Amino acid sequence: MPGFKTHSGSAAVLDRNHVDTDQIIPKQFLKKIDKAGYGEYLFFDWRYHSDGTENKDFELNSKETKEATILVTGKNFGCGSSREHAPWALKDYGFQVIIAESFADIFFNNCVKNGILPIRLSKGEIQNLQSENSETLIRTLRVDLEKQLVESETGEVFHFEFDPYWKKMLLNGWDEISVTLQQEALIKKYEDERIVN
Amino acid sequence: MSKTIIDKLWDRHIVVEEENKPDLLYIDLHLIHEVTSPQAFAGLREKNRTVRRPDLCFATMDHNIPTVDRFNIKDETSRLQVQTLEKNCEEFGIQLEGLNSEQQGIVHVIGPELGLTLPGKTIVCGDSHTSTHGAFGALSFGIGTSEVEHVLATQTLWQNKPKQMNVKIEGELGFGVTAKDVILWFIAKYGTNVGTGYIIEFSGSTVRNFSMEERMTLCNMSIEAGAKASVVSPDEVTFSYISGKRYAPKNQEFLESCKRWSELASDENARFDQRIEIDASEIEPMVTWGTTPSMCLPISGMIPAEENSSSIEEKQSLRNALHYMGFRGHEQIEDISVQHVFIGSCTNSRLSDLIQASKVVEGRKVHPEVRAIVVPGSQTVKKEAEILGLHQIFLDAGFEWRESGCSMCLGMNDDIVPEGERCASTSNRNFAGRQGKGARTHLVSPIMAAAAALKGKFTDVRSILPKTEQEVDHYAGV
């Protein structure tokens, strides 16, 4: 996986709380056995009407937000199922950064493992990122993982917290299993010495 | 130093502990199903890796499979996913209880009933409702597919230790109030993210008096409160449930295990980051009315209207939920009619759930406009229920009696609720589209679902339940 250092792009604003993984990718699309091609099913029931036509009212369906590579949203994003198909869909669609007031735990981990940067900012900070011109689009945001900063188009800068270990993993794009396998001797030792249960 | 059960479980599984790093935890049991595992096995193959401890893995198929004519999976992609699991388990030497196994069932039902789920273990599965196994005093949580691959390859996971919350539930539950109502009430009161970043220990006299199946229902839905995991300290109830289970320790080894397991309970004065106390007597039979589990009211309740909301944000989410659910606001819960009833899922498909529901149904008929199904959690539950004659009670009343699986909880098979129709469901999530595009889900306990099936609308099960003293005890879960 390539490392994540900085990213600049436009952001789509999905001003909703508690967006669950059933909304991010509905269950009928969980039947594949590979990781590719989930982007077309992202937010499927919001993006499309029952007859398959596009829902023009959905925030991500405007011409401008379709180009967005950053998603800005509310509280408890990604709650519900553990399906990693959710970050696979977000990434395949083109999102590389998600900024939210808070994330569900499993979803947060799933993002990091797929090279998507999940950033927690306060409600006030998120509001300050948004311009007065559009409720659904932020033209440019700049994200720097090394410095843990988000810079708005007006030059305002916000700091975000990030776990140092996962930061290093993301920055370097390291394969986590390879890293863990370096601890093989300790895993073996644990297995040999432990009392079962 | 005093320790909580969470501290003890955590400490006993640390393989690597370094500063500024998550702990590397050893995983004792890895449960696997067909939906979240294929990409993990493919990842191993791609990198030429093996499964480190196939003997600590255990697989079944539950999400995709039909509950009628079960060997005939019509949907091609579902069939491929099931076949892929079979191939992967064979190639990597993992025990699989497949469609033709008498032990097949929902992964969170069969783990406990086979004695694989034991106190003191760390248990993971690519499924958020892995929280269920915490009922035994195991550290048990759902993971994504990357972590499934990581556990397959290393039998470990890097984890930051979450904060700890004690939820103490004291007192006797009222007549007709179940463990399902307790967890729905908790989420209704404290919200779907009260547990985010926490592991919860459920304690108190109410929890002590719960059977293992009731504790499983409670822990199952702690993920709906956002918790990383939840646990109940093991006690005599736990040990007596485990005793004699197929893969549980036997004889002297069992007695020694019980002694060790008894030591897991939280020490007195152990420190929690947060404490919540609940008076069980306040809880009533609950029904969700919206699109998150916190949108939930007692059966006597009235659905809120937009003008009741205090903020713009709340107004917006209320408007969306009311619109999706086909309400205007101010409807009485008891006036909501249902077209479907689903008794099943990893939350409420165990034998005691079916026994309780059958008592409501016995000698009565399902409302003519309701399609009602019972989906036992496992083949074992199905067989035991049939020995008790429960299937006949349900069939006589007009329920369908199905084969085991996840079924209508998430409708990955053919068991879906049509657009715009309502389902009284004993499952765990009422998200938009969960049971089918446009389907309207109302989460309830098994006895409330049974009552709704008879009346064709939500009804206070307490007005139907027989009130003999013995049965009062039974329904109170004593």
XYZ file of C-alpha atoms in Angstrom:
675
model
C 0.000 0.000 0.000
C 1.404 3.459 -0.836
C 2.059 5.662 2.182
C -0.256 8.536 3.071
C 1.563 11.840 3.633
C -0.486 14.781 2.426
C -3.587 15.222 0.379
C -5.241 18.203 -1.276
C -8.644 18.095 -2.825
C -12.199 19.248 -2.761
C -14.574 17.972 -0.107
C -18.170 16.867 -0.270
C -20.201 17.663 2.832
C -22.642 15.011 3.975
C -24.280 16.838 6.847
C -25.731 13.818 8.654
C -25.101 12.016 11.921
C -24.989 8.265 12.540
C -24.429 7.292 8.910
C -24.345 3.501 9.243
C -22.489 1.014 7.088
C -25.794 -0.292 5.689
C -26.162 3.177 4.087
C -22.527 3.328 2.974
C -22.938 -0.004 1.195
C -26.178 -2.000 1.330
C -26.040 -5.730 2.018
C -26.853 -6.918 -1.505
C -23.372 -5.790 -2.549
C -21.476 -7.801 0.047
C -21.525 -11.027 -1.906
C -18.387 -10.597 -3.965
C -15.215 -12.421 -3.078
C -12.730 -9.684 -4.087
C -12.053 -6.117 -2.915
C -12.476 -4.277 -6.217
C -15.272 -2.319 -7.796
C -17.414 -1.400 -4.794
C -17.402 2.335 -5.614
C -20.409 2.116 -7.892
C -22.480 0.820 -4.947
C -21.404 3.517 -2.469
C -24.439 5.129 -0.759
C -26.478 3.171 -3.288
C -29.945 3.734 -1.829
C -29.243 7.474 -1.481
C -27.634 7.924 -4.871
C -30.274 6.131 -6.894
C -34.062 5.959 -6.978
C -35.774 2.564 -7.017
C -36.031 2.735 -10.827
C -32.254 3.117 -11.096
C -32.233 6.820 -12.038
C -29.942 9.165 -10.172
C -31.323 11.021 -7.170
C -30.443 14.627 -8.052
C -31.145 15.778 -4.495
C -28.421 13.651 -2.931
C -25.439 15.715 -1.813
C -22.880 13.651 -3.693
C -24.720 13.773 -7.002
C -23.951 17.345 -8.012
C -21.387 17.836 -10.758
C -18.962 19.519 -8.374
C -19.158 17.119 -5.436
C -18.626 14.160 -7.751
C -14.988 15.214 -8.033
C -14.501 15.318 -4.270
C -11.757 13.209 -2.689
C -12.529 14.230 0.902
C -15.785 13.483 2.703
C -16.876 15.764 5.541
C -19.625 14.479 7.802
C -21.129 14.400 11.311
C -21.179 12.222 14.410
C -20.699 8.437 14.681
C -19.899 7.900 10.997
C -19.670 4.231 9.986
C -21.689 2.784 12.855
C -23.193 -0.681 12.606
C -21.777 -3.630 10.739
C -18.050 -4.472 10.619
C -18.159 -4.809 6.819
C -14.860 -3.591 5.353
C -16.772 -3.263 2.101
C -17.656 0.224 3.425
C -14.105 1.654 3.239
C -13.459 -0.381 0.070
C -16.442 1.391 -1.509
C -15.398 4.837 -0.256
C -11.861 4.349 -1.534
C -12.864 2.891 -4.878
C -15.251 5.820 -5.352
C -12.326 8.179 -4.814
C -12.397 9.290 -1.179
C -8.995 9.385 0.497
C -9.826 11.363 3.626
C -12.920 11.378 5.840
C -13.396 14.206 8.318
C -16.079 13.618 10.942
C -17.054 14.658 14.453
C -16.659 11.021 15.489
C -16.370 7.540 14.008
C -17.561 4.100 15.037
C -14.567 2.079 16.284
C -14.522 -0.812 13.811
C -15.062 1.496 10.838
C -12.214 3.767 11.962
C -9.820 0.801 12.067
C -11.055 -0.459 8.720
C -10.281 2.931 7.132
C -6.732 3.040 8.466
C -6.044 -0.469 7.178
C -7.093 0.602 3.712
C -5.060 3.789 3.510
C -8.006 6.117 4.073
C -7.251 8.824 6.634
C -10.102 9.273 9.154
C -9.832 12.641 10.912
C -11.791 13.706 13.968
C -12.558 17.429 14.239
C -15.062 19.183 16.473
C -18.383 20.379 15.127
C -17.184 23.967 15.348
C -13.988 23.207 13.458
C -15.930 21.405 10.760
C -18.258 24.381 10.404
C -15.239 26.638 10.048
C -13.954 24.525 7.169
C -17.115 25.149 5.230
C -17.448 28.224 3.054
C -20.533 30.381 2.872
C -20.958 29.729 -0.849
C -22.020 26.127 -0.668
C -23.511 23.806 1.926
C -22.345 20.673 0.164
C -18.931 21.556 -1.256
C -15.605 22.787 0.083
C -13.414 23.721 -2.861
C -10.047 22.954 -1.355
C -8.773 21.362 1.770
C -5.222 20.414 2.486
C -4.467 17.556 4.847
C -1.033 16.801 6.311
C -0.760 13.580 8.314
C 2.852 14.153 9.399
C 1.940 17.482 11.015
C -1.620 16.334 11.862
C -3.133 19.451 10.285
C -6.118 20.315 8.121
C -5.905 23.615 6.252
C -9.063 25.282 4.935
C -9.288 27.230 1.675
C -9.132 30.473 3.643
C -5.887 29.362 5.264
C -7.330 28.464 8.642
C -5.462 25.550 10.192
C -6.847 22.889 12.497
C -4.877 20.291 14.421
C -6.191 16.746 14.781
C -5.222 13.922 17.147
C -3.941 10.669 15.710
C -2.557 7.541 17.329
C 1.247 7.602 16.835
C 1.516 3.932 15.911
C -1.177 3.958 13.255
C 0.211 7.266 11.997
C 3.561 5.636 11.357
C 1.894 2.670 9.654
C -0.164 4.959 7.397
C 2.704 7.336 6.589
C 4.863 4.450 5.464
C 2.133 2.318 3.970
C 3.600 -0.664 5.760
C 2.037 -4.065 5.507
C 0.807 -4.714 9.026
C 1.098 -8.475 8.813
C 4.761 -8.233 7.791
C 5.406 -5.956 10.762
C 3.683 -8.385 13.138
C 5.477 -11.404 11.741
C 8.721 -9.780 12.957
C 7.376 -10.587 16.454
C 7.110 -14.265 15.575
C 9.470 -15.346 18.358
C 7.391 -13.541 20.989
C 4.149 -14.980 19.652
C 5.660 -18.448 19.826
C 6.911 -17.796 23.361
C 3.438 -16.667 24.433
C 1.904 -19.798 22.948
C 4.413 -22.023 24.714
C 4.096 -20.413 28.127
C 0.456 -19.560 28.463
C -2.147 -21.227 30.565
C -5.117 -22.046 28.376
C -8.259 -20.061 29.287
C -3.925 -3.071 42.490
C -7.628 -3.695 41.946
C -8.462 -4.780 38.445
C -11.620 -4.980 36.403
C -12.464 -8.121 34.461
C -11.501 -6.117 31.388
C -8.003 -5.426 32.798
C -7.585 -9.098 33.637
C -8.695 -10.328 30.218
C -6.494 -7.759 28.519
C -3.367 -8.381 30.598
C -3.532 -12.148 30.133
C -3.410 -11.807 26.371
C -0.587 -9.332 25.887
C 2.135 -10.729 23.631
C 4.013 -7.465 23.063
C 3.715 -4.345 25.196
C 5.774 -1.290 24.290
C 5.433 2.403 24.885
C 3.610 4.486 22.277
C 2.347 1.372 20.606
C -0.881 -0.571 20.832
C -0.560 -3.911 22.652
C -0.224 -7.032 20.568
C -3.003 -9.296 21.878
C -3.214 -13.031 21.397
C -6.506 -14.317 19.982
C -7.828 -17.592 21.395
C -10.763 -18.164 19.063
C -11.362 -16.872 15.553
C -14.892 -17.403 14.258
C -15.293 -17.200 10.495
C -18.267 -16.875 8.143
C -18.703 -16.587 4.404
C -19.217 -12.833 3.925
C -16.199 -11.159 5.518
C -13.554 -13.855 4.979
C -13.010 -14.484 1.230
C -10.794 -11.423 0.695
C -8.757 -12.330 3.790
C -7.977 -15.805 2.520
C -7.214 -14.346 -0.914
C -4.775 -11.951 0.781
C -2.955 -14.857 2.430
C -2.695 -16.673 -0.868
C -1.408 -13.577 -2.652
C 1.457 -13.213 -0.174
C 2.079 -16.931 0.146
C 1.153 -16.973 3.812
C -0.428 -19.722 5.873
C -2.970 -19.799 8.678
C -0.893 -19.812 11.848
C -3.354 -21.716 14.063
C -6.123 -23.377 12.053
C -6.984 -25.247 15.261
C -8.082 -21.942 16.843
C -10.311 -21.063 13.875
C -13.859 -22.248 13.453
C -16.121 -21.547 10.484
C -19.760 -21.733 9.552
C -22.030 -20.219 6.924
C -24.971 -18.166 8.083
C -25.456 -14.771 6.365
C -26.277 -15.834 2.824
C -27.974 -19.151 3.107
C -31.631 -19.860 2.363
C -33.957 -20.774 5.236
C -36.162 -22.903 2.980
C -34.783 -25.460 0.530
C -31.412 -24.621 2.025
C -29.173 -26.641 -0.257
C -30.513 -24.836 -3.286
C -28.842 -21.399 -3.225
C -30.370 -19.725 -6.257
C -28.390 -16.505 -6.183
C -25.155 -17.150 -8.014
C -23.005 -14.710 -6.047
C -24.283 -16.101 -2.727
C -23.533 -19.609 -3.898
C -20.024 -18.626 -4.946
C -19.388 -17.033 -1.550
C -20.508 -20.185 0.262
C -18.427 -22.398 -2.027
C -15.437 -20.111 -1.535
C -15.654 -20.605 2.239
C -15.773 -24.368 1.742
C -12.691 -24.242 -0.479
C -10.787 -21.919 1.857
C -11.495 -24.032 4.934
C -10.401 -27.148 3.113
C -7.211 -25.576 1.767
C -6.167 -24.065 5.103
C -7.375 -26.921 7.326
C -10.097 -25.054 9.226
C -13.062 -26.828 10.785
C -16.254 -25.862 8.980
C -19.792 -26.586 10.090
C -21.408 -26.181 6.695
C -24.949 -26.488 5.415
C -25.002 -30.239 5.857
C -23.758 -30.098 9.451
C -26.045 -30.670 12.424
C -24.035 -27.962 14.192
C -24.538 -25.264 11.550
C -26.097 -22.034 12.702
C -25.548 -18.337 13.254
C -21.922 -18.005 14.280
C -22.825 -16.218 17.542
C -25.340 -18.908 18.438
C -23.177 -21.945 17.761
C -19.964 -20.668 19.398
C -21.619 -20.722 22.836
C -23.751 -23.812 22.308
C -20.749 -25.885 21.208
C -18.664 -24.766 24.185
C -16.152 -22.958 21.986
C -17.031 -19.684 23.690
C -15.507 -19.830 27.156
C -14.699 -17.344 29.907
C -11.237 -15.824 29.750
C -10.831 -16.215 26.010
C -10.200 -13.521 23.447
C -12.664 -14.067 20.607
C -12.898 -12.226 17.294
C -15.002 -12.567 14.171
C -15.531 -10.472 11.072
C -18.932 -9.512 12.391
C -19.906 -6.686 14.696
C -22.199 -8.846 16.844
C -19.195 -10.775 18.141
C -19.935 -8.714 21.257
C -22.406 -11.515 22.090
C -19.696 -13.814 23.482
C -18.802 -11.248 26.157
C -21.744 -12.706 28.080
C -19.358 -15.495 29.149
C -16.642 -13.203 30.466
C -14.665 -13.411 27.233
C -13.033 -10.399 25.564
C -14.876 -10.548 22.299
C -15.211 -8.027 19.497
C -15.995 -7.614 15.807
C -13.232 -6.919 13.282
C -12.926 -5.999 9.612
C -11.583 -8.220 6.859
C -8.005 -6.818 7.070
C -7.979 -7.837 10.723
C -9.450 -11.230 9.827
C -6.445 -11.708 7.537
C -4.105 -10.480 10.260
C -5.501 -12.962 12.784
C -5.345 -15.802 10.266
C -1.676 -15.036 9.588
C -0.493 -14.188 13.114
C -3.211 -15.224 15.641
C -2.802 -11.731 17.122
C -4.124 -8.175 16.776
C -2.639 -4.770 17.634
C -5.113 -3.070 19.920
C -5.176 0.123 21.954
C -6.839 -0.547 25.250
C -10.274 1.110 25.279
C -11.706 2.999 28.221
C -13.920 1.067 30.617
C -17.533 1.601 31.587
C -19.532 -0.145 34.279
C -23.256 -0.412 33.598
C -24.892 -1.661 36.764
C -28.468 -2.866 36.430
C -30.205 -3.403 39.747
C -33.584 -4.734 40.723
C -36.311 -6.923 39.354
C -37.650 -6.607 35.855
C -41.374 -6.127 35.550
C -43.717 -8.768 34.210
C -43.271 -9.170 30.437
C -39.992 -7.227 30.360
C -37.018 -9.068 28.833
C -33.265 -8.687 28.345
C -34.015 -7.264 24.884
C -36.067 -4.495 26.473
C -33.206 -3.745 28.865
C -30.673 -3.174 26.086
C -33.170 -1.244 23.925
C -34.044 0.922 26.921
C -30.345 1.533 27.614
C -29.686 2.615 24.021
C -32.857 4.742 23.936
C -31.736 6.556 27.064
C -27.990 6.901 26.464
C -27.689 6.885 22.663
C -25.975 4.855 19.975
C -22.523 6.240 20.696
C -22.456 6.213 24.492
C -20.097 3.227 24.308
C -17.794 4.449 21.534
C -14.198 3.924 22.661
C -15.302 1.835 25.660
C -15.636 -1.742 26.772
C -18.696 -2.129 28.994
C -18.995 -4.440 31.955
C -22.640 -5.200 32.692
C -23.134 -5.967 36.377
C -25.784 -5.782 39.073
C -28.472 -8.080 40.421
C -30.592 -7.974 37.265
C -27.685 -9.261 35.179
C -26.775 -11.875 37.810
C -30.348 -13.169 37.638
C -30.248 -13.391 33.850
C -29.793 -16.766 32.182
C -26.839 -17.103 29.772
C -29.175 -16.626 26.825
C -30.457 -13.375 28.309
C -26.891 -12.190 28.956
C -26.087 -12.957 25.324
C -28.992 -10.787 24.153
C -27.741 -7.969 26.370
C -24.116 -8.159 25.186
C -25.121 -8.764 21.569
C -26.570 -5.268 21.219
C -23.835 -3.415 23.109
C -22.372 -2.706 19.648
C -25.586 -0.764 18.958
C -24.520 1.443 21.867
C -21.188 1.869 20.057
C -19.147 -0.213 22.509
C -15.990 -1.995 21.407
C -17.110 -4.962 23.480
C -19.079 -5.840 26.573
C -18.579 -8.424 29.290
C -20.393 -10.061 32.154
C -18.261 -11.609 34.890
C -18.624 -15.397 34.807
C -20.430 -17.087 37.697
C -22.306 -20.298 38.527
C -24.876 -19.529 35.815
C -22.042 -19.402 33.282
C -20.381 -22.585 34.519
C -23.591 -24.569 34.574
C -24.353 -23.470 30.974
C -20.887 -24.539 29.814
C -20.889 -27.850 31.632
C -21.209 -30.736 29.197
C -20.971 -28.612 26.032
C -19.219 -30.432 23.197
C -15.864 -28.621 23.135
C -15.841 -27.375 26.748
C -13.323 -28.813 29.213
C -14.548 -31.953 30.938
C -14.299 -33.539 34.415
C -11.303 -32.426 36.481
C -10.200 -30.004 33.794
C -13.634 -28.359 33.886
C -13.491 -27.937 37.667
C -10.047 -26.389 37.449
C -11.199 -24.091 34.662
C -14.191 -22.949 36.741
C -11.809 -22.047 39.546
C -9.666 -19.949 37.198
C -12.721 -18.386 35.565
C -14.080 -17.357 38.982
C -11.007 -15.199 39.439
C -11.890 -13.092 36.399
C -14.629 -11.089 38.123
C -13.842 -7.410 38.673
C -12.158 -6.724 42.008
C -13.960 -4.578 44.503
C -13.016 -0.925 44.064
C -11.649 -1.578 40.577
C -11.501 1.643 38.605
C -13.856 2.380 35.695
C -13.661 5.501 33.535
C -17.420 5.826 33.659
C -20.281 4.336 35.656
C -23.975 4.190 34.827
C -26.607 2.821 37.181
C -29.956 1.570 35.980
C -33.083 0.744 37.963
C -34.560 -2.314 36.228
C -38.039 -1.630 37.530
C -38.274 1.469 35.303
C -38.025 -0.586 32.128
C -41.067 -1.464 30.016
C -41.549 -3.531 26.854
C -39.860 -1.437 24.139
C -40.467 -0.844 20.412
C -38.198 1.079 18.034
C -40.030 3.474 15.746
C -37.195 5.053 13.738
C -34.011 4.256 11.831
C -31.504 3.921 14.673
C -31.893 1.679 17.737
C -32.033 4.754 19.990
C -35.299 5.837 18.376
C -37.168 3.625 20.745
C -40.136 3.964 23.098
C -42.091 1.947 25.628
C -45.156 0.248 24.138
C -47.314 2.941 25.757
C -45.328 5.678 23.983
C -46.146 8.211 21.293
C -43.844 8.912 18.358
C -42.253 12.372 18.564
C -42.988 15.084 16.040
C -40.651 17.621 14.472
C -41.853 20.450 16.647
C -40.639 18.561 19.734
C -36.999 18.634 18.636
C -34.688 21.011 20.383
C -32.103 21.620 17.652
C -31.949 21.975 13.886
C -29.726 18.915 13.760
C -32.187 16.824 15.741
C -35.072 18.123 13.650
C -33.345 17.021 10.450
C -32.627 13.503 11.657
C -36.145 13.206 13.054
C -37.616 14.386 9.760
C -35.600 11.820 7.809
C -36.542 8.998 10.171
C -40.250 9.870 10.219
C -40.284 10.131 6.442
C -38.539 6.798 5.940
C -40.779 5.056 8.476
C -43.976 6.553 7.041
C -44.958 8.534 10.140
C -46.039 12.131 10.630
C -45.336 12.215 14.339
C -47.700 11.856 17.308
C -48.741 8.289 16.364
C -49.250 5.890 19.267
C -46.940 2.875 19.141
C -49.957 0.656 19.806
C -51.628 1.944 16.636
C -48.827 0.816 14.310
C -49.826 -2.177 12.224
C -47.266 -4.664 10.950
C -47.288 -6.923 7.901
C -44.281 -9.070 8.848
C -42.969 -10.665 11.996
C -39.454 -12.070 12.244
C -38.395 -14.096 15.251
C -34.715 -14.878 14.808
C -31.160 -13.391 14.533
C -28.079 -13.627 16.768
C -29.919 -11.399 19.252
C -33.013 -13.527 19.857
C -33.123 -16.939 18.186
C -32.107 -19.213 21.034
C -34.250 -21.863 22.667
C -35.484 -19.679 25.536
C -36.503 -16.963 23.042
C -38.575 -19.491 21.115
C -40.062 -20.983 24.291
C -41.163 -17.542 25.489
C -42.645 -16.569 22.132
C -44.449 -19.912 21.870
C -46.225 -19.295 25.188
C -47.715 -16.116 23.745
C -48.685 -17.850 20.517
C -50.007 -21.146 21.875
C -53.629 -21.790 20.974
C -53.919 -18.504 19.070
C -53.739 -17.482 15.407
C -51.498 -15.105 13.485
C -53.438 -12.097 12.207
C -54.600 -12.765 8.609
C -52.657 -9.795 7.244
C -49.364 -10.796 8.827
C -46.672 -13.072 7.443
C -44.757 -14.418 10.410
C -41.584 -16.510 10.387
C -39.515 -18.205 13.045
C -35.865 -18.787 12.146
C -34.083 -20.789 14.850
C -30.499 -19.635 15.455
C -28.962 -23.015 14.765
C -29.761 -26.553 13.757
C -29.310 -27.501 17.405
C -31.863 -24.899 18.542
C -34.214 -26.114 15.816
C -33.892 -29.733 16.905
C -34.337 -28.950 20.598
C -37.370 -26.787 19.848
C -38.899 -29.574 17.790
C -38.372 -32.055 20.633
C -40.388 -29.656 22.821
C -43.064 -29.407 20.123
C -42.559 -25.655 19.676
C -42.559 -25.932 15.890
C -46.072 -27.342 16.042
C -47.272 -24.486 18.244
C -45.883 -21.951 15.773
C -47.132 -23.830 12.698
C -50.628 -24.279 14.178
C -50.775 -20.547 14.822
C -49.807 -19.775 11.219
C -46.082 -19.049 11.562
C -43.567 -20.439 9.096
C -40.914 -22.663 10.690
C -37.584 -22.204 8.912
C -34.030 -23.525 8.773
C -31.288 -21.733 10.722
C -29.391 -18.651 9.516
C -29.178 -14.849 9.747
C -32.174 -14.541 7.456
C -34.353 -11.440 7.690
C -32.058 -9.651 10.128
C -30.191 -8.337 7.112
C -31.898 -9.964 4.141
C -28.804 -11.196 2.339
C -30.835 -14.232 1.335
C -34.407 -14.202 0.009
C -35.940 -13.300 3.375
C -36.594 -9.625 2.795
C -39.328 -7.196 3.768
C -40.898 -5.461 0.741
C -40.645 -1.691 0.287
C -42.940 0.325 2.532
C -44.020 -2.632 4.660
C -43.417 -2.991 8.385
C -41.743 -5.777 10.293
C -41.790 -6.480 14.013
C -38.337 -7.971 14.277
C -36.375 -9.529 17.127
C -33.125 -8.579 15.379
C -30.709 -5.792 16.298
C -30.683 -3.055 13.645
C -33.479 -0.897 12.304
C -31.304 1.011 9.821
C -32.939 2.186 6.595
C -32.879 -0.617 4.034
C -31.545 -3.173 6.501
C -34.310 -5.757 5.913
C -34.859 -4.716 2.298
C -34.878 -1.458 0.354
C -37.592 0.745 1.849
C -38.425 -1.868 4.512
C -39.568 -0.489 7.871
C -38.096 -2.343 10.827
C -39.342 -2.188 14.414
C -37.084 -3.911 16.933
C -38.794 -5.758 19.775
C -38.395 -8.730 22.112
C -39.551 -12.200 21.012
C -42.718 -12.020 23.132
C -43.568 -8.546 21.795
C -43.012 -9.833 18.247
C -45.285 -12.797 18.949
C -47.962 -10.465 20.325
C -47.707 -8.235 17.225
C -48.110 -11.307 15.004
C -51.396 -12.191 16.699
C -52.869 -8.693 16.731
C -51.488 -7.388 13.447
C -50.215 -4.375 15.343
C -48.010 -3.595 18.302
C -49.667 -4.506 21.505
C -48.634 -4.684 25.130
C -47.677 -8.315 25.541
C -48.553 -8.066 29.237
C -52.224 -8.027 28.258
C -51.812 -11.394 26.506
C -49.386 -13.268 28.719
C -50.773 -15.819 31.137
C -50.315 -14.460 34.656
C -49.951 -17.551 36.774
C -47.272 -17.156 39.382
C -45.005 -19.723 37.800
C -45.211 -18.033 34.440
C -44.646 -14.603 35.881
C -41.348 -15.942 37.152
C -40.559 -17.434 33.804
C -41.189 -14.281 31.833
C -39.298 -12.163 34.284
C -36.338 -14.334 33.355
C -35.690 -15.536 36.907
